[in-house]
Amino acid sequence: MFRDDLLRDQTILITGGGSGLGRAMAERCAGLEAAVAVVGRRPGPLEETADALRDGGGRAAWASCDVRDPQQLAAATERLEEELGPFTALVNNAAGNFLAPSEDLSANAFDTVVKIVLYGTFHATQLLGRRWIERRSGGVVLSILTPYAWMGSPFVLPSACAKAGVLALTRSLAIEWATYGIRLNAIAPGPFPTDGAFSRLMPPGMAEAAKRANPLGRFGEPAELADLAAFLLSPMAAYVNGECVTIDGGQWLKQGQEFGGFTDLPRDQVKATMAAMRPGKRG
Ligand code: COA
């Protein structure tokens, strides 16, 4: 689909890049010839990811840091830039989330998720944005959201608030920093079966029903999201700015559509029901 060297000359920082969707994006970007740096809290998965990228012939590095702490992020990214060269792109992927009734959340629980998702994204974006402005190099930011960033969602309140903030950050800076050649976009994935997300967000025994409820009848494949990310990071998307692309099989639209529930029933039954309601056919 893409040219093999689509991301040549790019040096991409991926937060939370050691596992899940972050790792899938790291692999795809390295496969398209970008140099890739992954940061996160756990050294084990980061090292393993960077090793795998290098084994595949890519240029990769890792550093352990907590995105909630701007000083840690600054130190880690300085070391990584010494190793790989100046960053040209940032993927804000690091997240924290869990299911909980909002009335039971402690102040620290709310704080923790918002600090990882919203503050972490702000810290990383401002840090690289300042460097890009100073260097007059331009840059690309891609943030991983979720459709409930604009819909809201029960039982994941801190995440919903934080992701809504990241959407606002994306749209605000897309305009404010366009003059510096910096463009910002976002991806809003629906359900993708990664360990990190599903162990926290998919109760045991509910996966099959969740798949059936999706208009396409399945979950997303991490490689599908990684391809979308590669496109948005690449020069092919040079005129895409301030956009959020949803990749969820059509799930959020269905949830908001009054008659979307009909698609969960056998189509013959739906057709028979509707035919029976036609004027002149009612019993
Ligand atoms: N329900 C309610 N509260 C919870 C909770 C849950 N399932 N999990 C954690 N908390 C609360 C803790 O009790 C604590 O609050 P307290 O001090 O008032 O008791 C607060 O959240 C912070 O938890 P802690 O475990 O100390 O934070 P941490 O920084 O070590 O971990 C998390 C952050 C909680 C977000 C953890 O789930 C994590 O590390 N996640 C990273 C990966 C991830 O979430 N991926 C999913 C992406 S979709």
mmCIF file of N, CA and C and ligand atoms in Angstrom, residues 41 66 68 95-100 104-110 112-113 116 196-197 200-201, ligand 1:
data_model
loop_
_atom_site.group_PDB
_atom_site.id
_atom_site.type_symbol
_atom_site.label_atom_id
_atom_site.label_comp_id
_atom_site.label_asym_id
_atom_site.label_seq_id
_atom_site.Cartn_x
_atom_site.Cartn_y
_atom_site.Cartn_z
ATOM 1 N N ARG A 41 6.821 3.782 31.100
ATOM 2 C CA ARG A 41 7.300 3.600 32.470
ATOM 3 C C ARG A 41 8.078 2.314 32.679
ATOM 4 N N ASP A 66 8.209 8.806 32.945
ATOM 5 C CA ASP A 66 6.780 8.945 33.217
ATOM 6 C C ASP A 66 6.311 10.238 32.553
ATOM 7 N N ARG A 68 3.925 11.989 33.011
ATOM 8 C CA ARG A 68 3.350 12.965 33.942
ATOM 9 C C ARG A 68 4.407 13.969 34.436
ATOM 10 N N ALA A 95 -1.410 6.033 27.849
ATOM 11 C CA ALA A 95 -2.726 6.247 28.461
ATOM 12 C C ALA A 95 -2.846 5.462 29.757
ATOM 13 N N GLY A 96 -3.796 5.849 30.553
ATOM 14 C CA GLY A 96 -4.156 5.098 31.749
ATOM 15 C C GLY A 96 -5.668 5.080 31.794
ATOM 16 N N ASN A 97 -6.230 3.949 32.173
ATOM 17 C CA ASN A 97 -7.689 3.866 32.165
ATOM 18 C C ASN A 97 -8.133 2.660 32.986
ATOM 19 N N PHE A 98 -9.319 2.716 33.518
ATOM 20 C CA PHE A 98 -9.949 1.558 34.161
ATOM 21 C C PHE A 98 -11.437 1.830 34.289
ATOM 22 N N LEU A 99 -12.206 0.760 34.409
ATOM 23 C CA LEU A 99 -13.649 0.894 34.611
ATOM 24 C C LEU A 99 -13.935 1.140 36.086
ATOM 25 N N ALA A 100 -14.710 2.157 36.390
ATOM 26 C CA ALA A 100 -15.081 2.394 37.797
ATOM 27 C C ALA A 100 -16.312 3.300 37.856
ATOM 28 N N ASP A 104 -17.472 6.447 43.072
ATOM 29 C CA ASP A 104 -16.504 5.760 43.926
ATOM 30 C C ASP A 104 -15.055 6.179 43.658
ATOM 31 N N LEU A 105 -14.843 7.033 42.658
ATOM 32 C CA LEU A 105 -13.459 7.415 42.325
ATOM 33 C C LEU A 105 -12.845 8.249 43.446
ATOM 34 N N SER A 106 -11.609 7.958 43.789
ATOM 35 C CA SER A 106 -10.901 8.851 44.719
ATOM 36 C C SER A 106 -10.355 10.028 43.915
ATOM 37 N N ALA A 107 -9.997 11.094 44.637
ATOM 38 C CA ALA A 107 -9.411 12.255 43.947
ATOM 39 C C ALA A 107 -8.147 11.821 43.215
ATOM 40 N N ASN A 108 -7.390 10.943 43.856
ATOM 41 C CA ASN A 108 -6.128 10.503 43.233
ATOM 42 C C ASN A 108 -6.375 9.642 41.997
ATOM 43 N N ALA A 109 -7.460 8.883 41.992
ATOM 44 C CA ALA A 109 -7.766 8.059 40.813
ATOM 45 C C ALA A 109 -8.042 8.966 39.607
ATOM 46 N N PHE A 110 -8.844 10.006 39.823
ATOM 47 C CA PHE A 110 -9.158 10.957 38.735
ATOM 48 C C PHE A 110 -7.873 11.642 38.264
ATOM 49 N N THR A 112 -4.801 10.692 38.548
ATOM 50 C CA THR A 112 -3.811 9.810 37.916
ATOM 51 C C THR A 112 -4.076 9.677 36.423
ATOM 52 N N VAL A 113 -5.310 9.391 36.059
ATOM 53 C CA VAL A 113 -5.630 9.177 34.643
ATOM 54 C C VAL A 113 -5.503 10.489 33.867
ATOM 55 N N ILE A 116 -1.844 11.331 33.267
ATOM 56 C CA ILE A 116 -1.170 10.542 32.219
ATOM 57 C C ILE A 116 -1.647 11.019 30.841
ATOM 58 N N GLY A 196 -3.335 -4.356 27.375
ATOM 59 C CA GLY A 196 -3.472 -3.194 28.256
ATOM 60 C C GLY A 196 -4.906 -2.700 28.326
ATOM 61 N N ALA A 197 -5.560 -2.592 27.175
ATOM 62 C CA ALA A 197 -6.923 -2.047 27.157
ATOM 63 C C ALA A 197 -7.936 -3.099 27.604
ATOM 64 N N ARG A 200 -8.358 -4.115 31.250
ATOM 65 C CA ARG A 200 -8.959 -3.092 32.109
ATOM 66 C C ARG A 200 -10.384 -2.718 31.702
ATOM 67 N N LEU A 201 -10.695 -2.919 30.411
ATOM 68 C CA LEU A 201 -11.953 -2.351 29.903
ATOM 69 C C LEU A 201 -12.953 -3.371 29.372
HETATM 70 N N1 COA B 1 -10.867 1.536 40.150
HETATM 71 C C1 COA B 1 -10.858 2.615 40.969
HETATM 72 N N2 COA B 1 -9.719 3.268 41.333
HETATM 73 C C2 COA B 1 -8.567 2.810 40.820
HETATM 74 C C3 COA B 1 -8.490 1.713 39.964
HETATM 75 C C4 COA B 1 -9.708 1.051 39.630
HETATM 76 N N3 COA B 1 -9.743 -0.007 38.822
HETATM 77 N N4 COA B 1 -7.194 1.513 39.620
HETATM 78 C C5 COA B 1 -6.478 2.456 40.259
HETATM 79 N N5 COA B 1 -7.296 3.234 40.971
HETATM 80 C C6 COA B 1 -6.920 4.337 41.836
HETATM 81 C C7 COA B 1 -6.009 3.858 42.948
HETATM 82 O O1 COA B 1 -6.743 3.316 44.028
HETATM 83 C C8 COA B 1 -5.278 5.153 43.313
HETATM 84 O O2 COA B 1 -6.085 6.002 44.090
HETATM 85 P P1 COA B 1 -5.896 6.114 45.706
HETATM 86 O O3 COA B 1 -4.484 6.514 45.930
HETATM 87 O O4 COA B 1 -6.895 7.137 46.124
HETATM 88 O O5 COA B 1 -6.196 4.732 46.247
HETATM 89 C C9 COA B 1 -5.148 5.849 41.972
HETATM 90 O O6 COA B 1 -6.125 5.271 41.108
HETATM 91 C C10 COA B 1 -3.796 5.664 41.350
HETATM 92 O O7 COA B 1 -3.537 4.275 41.253
HETATM 93 P P2 COA B 1 -2.066 3.704 41.194
HETATM 94 O O8 COA B 1 -2.148 2.247 40.948
HETATM 95 O O9 COA B 1 -1.296 4.176 42.389
HETATM 96 O O10 COA B 1 -1.488 4.502 39.934
HETATM 97 P P3 COA B 1 -0.378 4.108 38.930
HETATM 98 O O11 COA B 1 0.210 5.388 38.465
HETATM 99 O O12 COA B 1 0.554 3.083 39.463
HETATM 100 O O13 COA B 1 -1.207 3.396 37.737
HETATM 101 C C11 COA B 1 -3.218 3.328 36.411
HETATM 102 C C12 COA B 1 -2.001 4.122 36.842
HETATM 103 C C13 COA B 1 -4.161 3.198 37.587
HETATM 104 C C14 COA B 1 -3.906 4.125 35.309
HETATM 105 C C15 COA B 1 -2.874 1.897 35.921
HETATM 106 O O14 COA B 1 -4.026 1.239 35.525
HETATM 107 C C16 COA B 1 -1.857 1.924 34.800
HETATM 108 O O15 COA B 1 -0.670 1.961 35.049
HETATM 109 N N6 COA B 1 -2.306 1.914 33.556
HETATM 110 C C17 COA B 1 -1.427 2.012 32.390
HETATM 111 C C18 COA B 1 -1.919 1.272 31.210
HETATM 112 C C19 COA B 1 -3.350 1.483 30.904
HETATM 113 O O16 COA B 1 -4.166 1.884 31.707
HETATM 114 N N7 COA B 1 -3.712 1.153 29.689
HETATM 115 C C20 COA B 1 -5.071 1.240 29.247
HETATM 116 C C21 COA B 1 -5.161 2.097 28.103
HETATM 117 S S1 COA B 1 -6.788 2.005 27.394
#
